[in-house]
Amino acid sequence: MAGVVVVGVGPGIGLAVAKRFVREGMSAGLIARSEATVKAAAEKLAGDVLPVTADVTDEAGLRSALDRIVEAHGVPDVVIYNAALIQSDRIGDLTAQQHRDAWAVNVVGAMTTAAHLAPAMAERGSGSFLITGGMPQPKPDYASLSLGKAGVRALVTLLHQQYGAAGVHAASVTVSGGVGVGTGWEPDEIANHYWRLHQQAPADWIQEIVI
């Protein structure tokens, strides 16, 4: 197995998902904005792990980071986009630029990652592109995140339409609440859903799991 790429790795879902896939024998390429964060995650994983620092809003930097991972591990079997700007805001609280900044993390970074890796996955004829979703219903206290997660849902549909017939499974895991031990949204349990999606045969593909 070529491996997994986790964009937006951190101490919660990102690390748990990386652990789940590494446990299956995959190599792992990890990307985070903070060098300390990505190195801390890598230290918790055994096996062939490559930590790379990149800001998902920096297109050139993100593409360069993805290239480094592909050069080291090959075209990934599965890509997980877990980056998000989680903040409380209502309509009218943010400037237009602040909304653009949130959208850049929540949606555009995922689109850049897909544009960079999905064509090679499609050419190979297999792979999974999985995005961490959320906000199954929009919430007025989380306006920018609600819009971003709606964008994620639309992006998954577009990726399925563009690459599904070539064998790339696009899907999201929509997390309905705050992640943490004892919250009902345990990172390790959430990670199992990503593995479940990756293991689905094409005839059984679903585009969203809501938990």
Short mmCIF file of C-alpha atoms in Angstrom, two decimals:
data_model
loop_
_atom_site.label_atom_id
_atom_site.label_comp_id
_atom_site.label_asym_id
_atom_site.label_seq_id
_atom_site.Cartn_x
_atom_site.Cartn_y
_atom_site.Cartn_z
CA MET A 1 0.00 0.00 0.00
CA ALA A 2 1.43 3.36 -1.04
CA GLY A 3 0.15 5.23 1.97
CA VAL A 4 -1.99 7.92 3.49
CA VAL A 5 -1.63 11.69 3.36
CA VAL A 6 -3.20 13.64 6.21
CA VAL A 7 -3.49 17.38 5.61
CA GLY A 8 -4.21 19.20 8.84
CA VAL A 9 -2.79 16.70 11.28
CA GLY A 10 -3.13 17.56 14.94
CA PRO A 11 -3.71 15.98 18.33
CA GLY A 12 -7.35 15.11 17.63
CA ILE A 13 -8.89 13.59 14.50
CA GLY A 14 -5.81 14.07 12.32
CA LEU A 15 -3.50 12.06 14.57
CA ALA A 16 -6.14 9.41 15.26
CA VAL A 17 -6.75 8.88 11.55
CA ALA A 18 -3.04 8.71 10.81
CA LYS A 19 -2.62 6.09 13.54
CA ARG A 20 -5.53 4.06 12.16
CA PHE A 21 -4.08 3.88 8.66
CA VAL A 22 -0.49 3.33 9.78
CA ARG A 23 -1.75 0.41 11.87
CA GLU A 24 -2.81 -1.19 8.58
CA GLY A 25 0.76 -1.01 7.29
CA MET A 26 0.58 2.24 5.34
CA SER A 27 3.24 4.89 5.15
CA ALA A 28 2.07 8.33 6.23
CA GLY A 29 2.70 11.84 4.98
CA LEU A 30 1.63 14.43 7.52
CA ILE A 31 1.05 18.12 6.86
CA ALA A 32 0.41 20.87 9.41
CA ARG A 33 1.02 24.60 9.53
CA SER A 34 3.10 24.34 12.69
CA GLU A 35 6.41 22.47 12.64
CA ALA A 36 6.01 21.62 16.32
CA THR A 37 2.54 20.17 15.71
CA VAL A 38 3.50 17.97 12.76
CA LYS A 39 6.68 16.70 14.44
CA ALA A 40 4.76 15.87 17.63
CA ALA A 41 2.27 13.87 15.58
CA ALA A 42 5.03 12.04 13.71
CA GLU A 43 6.71 11.07 16.98
CA LYS A 44 3.55 9.25 18.03
CA LEU A 45 3.53 7.06 14.91
CA ALA A 46 5.62 4.04 14.09
CA GLY A 47 6.74 3.14 10.59
CA ASP A 48 7.50 5.21 7.52
CA VAL A 49 6.27 8.69 8.44
CA LEU A 50 7.16 11.96 6.75
CA PRO A 51 6.19 15.20 8.53
CA VAL A 52 6.03 18.32 6.35
CA THR A 53 5.15 21.89 7.30
CA ALA A 54 2.80 23.86 5.06
CA ASP A 55 -0.01 26.37 5.34
CA VAL A 56 -3.05 25.17 3.40
CA THR A 57 -3.81 28.74 2.34
CA ASP A 58 -0.42 28.97 0.58
CA GLU A 59 -1.08 27.16 -2.69
CA ALA A 60 2.56 26.91 -3.75
CA GLY A 61 3.65 25.77 -0.31
CA LEU A 62 0.89 23.18 -0.05
CA ARG A 63 1.60 21.77 -3.51
CA SER A 64 5.32 21.60 -2.68
CA ALA A 65 4.57 19.70 0.53
CA LEU A 66 2.37 17.23 -1.35
CA ASP A 67 5.12 16.75 -3.93
CA ARG A 68 7.61 15.92 -1.19
CA ILE A 69 5.31 13.22 0.13
CA VAL A 70 4.64 11.75 -3.31
CA GLU A 71 8.36 11.69 -4.06
CA ALA A 72 8.97 9.78 -0.82
CA HIS A 73 5.95 7.46 -0.74
CA GLY A 74 4.37 7.48 -4.19
CA VAL A 75 0.85 8.47 -5.19
CA PRO A 76 -1.22 7.96 -2.03
CA ASP A 77 -3.92 5.37 -1.62
CA VAL A 78 -5.89 7.71 0.57
CA VAL A 79 -5.87 11.46 1.17
CA ILE A 80 -7.53 12.97 4.23
CA TYR A 81 -8.17 16.70 4.43
CA ASN A 82 -8.70 17.64 8.05
CA ALA A 83 -7.78 21.34 8.13
CA ALA A 84 -10.45 23.76 9.34
CA LEU A 85 -10.75 27.21 10.83
CA ILE A 86 -13.10 26.66 13.76
CA GLN A 87 -14.32 29.90 15.25
CA SER A 88 -17.51 31.33 16.68
CA ASP A 89 -18.96 34.14 14.56
CA ARG A 90 -22.33 35.39 13.43
CA ILE A 91 -23.32 37.12 10.20
CA GLY A 92 -21.93 40.62 10.45
CA ASP A 93 -19.11 39.76 12.86
CA LEU A 94 -16.40 39.20 10.26
CA THR A 95 -15.03 41.36 7.51
CA ALA A 96 -15.17 40.12 3.94
CA GLN A 97 -11.45 39.33 4.16
CA GLN A 98 -11.93 37.28 7.31
CA HIS A 99 -14.60 35.25 5.53
CA ARG A 100 -12.23 34.72 2.61
CA ASP A 101 -9.55 33.59 5.05
CA ALA A 102 -11.91 31.05 6.62
CA TRP A 103 -13.06 29.79 3.22
CA ALA A 104 -9.43 29.40 2.14
CA VAL A 105 -8.78 26.95 4.99
CA ASN A 106 -12.12 25.17 5.07
CA VAL A 107 -12.66 24.64 1.35
CA VAL A 108 -9.99 25.99 -0.99
CA GLY A 109 -7.17 24.06 0.69
CA ALA A 110 -9.14 20.85 0.16
CA MET A 111 -9.74 21.75 -3.48
CA THR A 112 -6.04 22.50 -4.01
CA THR A 113 -5.10 19.17 -2.45
CA ALA A 114 -7.59 17.33 -4.65
CA ALA A 115 -6.49 19.15 -7.79
CA HIS A 116 -2.90 18.17 -7.06
CA LEU A 117 -3.40 14.50 -6.16
CA ALA A 118 -6.73 13.24 -7.52
CA PRO A 119 -5.69 13.17 -11.22
CA ALA A 120 -2.82 10.76 -10.48
CA MET A 121 -5.10 8.65 -8.28
CA ALA A 122 -7.65 8.54 -11.10
CA GLU A 123 -4.97 7.61 -13.61
CA ARG A 124 -4.01 4.70 -11.37
CA GLY A 125 -7.70 3.80 -11.06
CA SER A 126 -8.08 3.73 -7.28
CA GLY A 127 -7.92 5.74 -4.11
CA SER A 128 -9.95 7.60 -1.52
CA PHE A 129 -10.20 11.35 -0.98
CA LEU A 130 -11.82 11.93 2.40
CA ILE A 131 -12.64 15.26 4.02
CA THR A 132 -13.57 16.03 7.61
CA GLY A 133 -17.01 17.57 7.47
CA GLY A 134 -19.21 19.08 10.13
CA MET A 135 -22.24 21.24 10.80
CA PRO A 136 -24.91 18.89 9.43
CA GLN A 137 -27.22 21.84 10.03
CA PRO A 138 -26.01 25.46 9.80
CA LYS A 139 -25.71 27.25 13.15
CA PRO A 140 -25.99 31.03 13.42
CA ASP A 141 -23.20 31.19 16.02
CA TYR A 142 -20.82 29.47 13.57
CA ALA A 143 -21.57 31.26 10.33
CA SER A 144 -18.19 30.95 8.61
CA LEU A 145 -17.81 27.30 9.63
CA SER A 146 -21.37 26.50 8.53
CA LEU A 147 -20.63 27.97 5.12
CA GLY A 148 -17.32 26.14 4.94
CA LYS A 149 -18.77 22.76 5.79
CA ALA A 150 -21.57 23.28 3.26
CA GLY A 151 -18.77 23.94 0.78
CA VAL A 152 -17.08 20.70 1.79
CA ARG A 153 -20.28 18.79 1.08
CA ALA A 154 -20.53 20.36 -2.38
CA LEU A 155 -16.84 19.71 -3.07
CA VAL A 156 -17.23 16.02 -2.26
CA THR A 157 -20.09 15.79 -4.76
CA LEU A 158 -18.03 17.54 -7.42
CA LEU A 159 -15.03 15.27 -6.82
CA HIS A 160 -17.26 12.22 -7.10
CA GLN A 161 -18.71 13.50 -10.35
CA GLN A 162 -15.26 14.24 -11.79
CA TYR A 163 -13.21 11.30 -10.51
CA GLY A 164 -15.62 8.65 -9.25
CA ALA A 165 -15.89 6.80 -12.55
CA ALA A 166 -12.09 6.56 -12.60
CA GLY A 167 -12.05 4.77 -9.25
CA VAL A 168 -11.53 7.59 -6.74
CA HIS A 169 -13.90 7.48 -3.79
CA ALA A 170 -14.72 11.00 -2.55
CA ALA A 171 -16.52 11.21 0.77
CA SER A 172 -16.75 13.14 4.02
CA VAL A 173 -17.04 12.24 7.67
CA THR A 174 -19.40 14.81 9.15
CA VAL A 175 -18.71 15.29 12.84
CA SER A 176 -21.71 16.77 14.61
CA GLY A 177 -20.12 17.91 17.87
CA GLY A 178 -16.97 18.79 19.72
CA VAL A 179 -14.26 16.15 19.47
CA GLY A 180 -12.57 14.84 22.59
CA VAL A 181 -12.34 11.97 25.02
CA GLY A 182 -15.66 11.52 26.81
CA THR A 183 -17.60 13.84 24.50
CA GLY A 184 -19.33 11.19 22.42
CA TRP A 185 -17.03 12.05 19.53
CA GLU A 186 -13.89 10.10 20.41
CA PRO A 187 -11.02 10.62 17.95
CA ASP A 188 -10.21 6.92 17.71
CA GLU A 189 -13.82 6.01 17.02
CA ILE A 190 -14.11 8.74 14.41
CA ALA A 191 -10.95 7.43 12.74
CA ASN A 192 -12.62 4.05 12.21
CA HIS A 193 -15.17 5.73 9.94
CA TYR A 194 -12.43 6.97 7.62
CA TRP A 195 -11.04 3.44 7.38
CA ARG A 196 -14.54 2.11 6.73
CA LEU A 197 -15.00 4.55 3.83
CA HIS A 198 -11.63 3.64 2.37
CA GLN A 199 -12.46 -0.05 2.52
CA GLN A 200 -15.79 0.23 0.72
CA ALA A 201 -16.12 -1.45 -2.65
CA PRO A 202 -17.24 0.89 -5.45
CA ALA A 203 -20.70 -0.65 -5.50
CA ASP A 204 -21.09 0.28 -1.82
CA TRP A 205 -19.62 3.78 -1.91
CA ILE A 206 -21.35 6.44 0.13
CA GLN A 207 -20.40 10.11 0.03
CA GLU A 208 -21.04 11.07 3.65
CA ILE A 209 -21.06 9.53 7.10
CA VAL A 210 -22.72 11.66 9.77
CA ILE A 211 -21.72 10.92 13.34
#
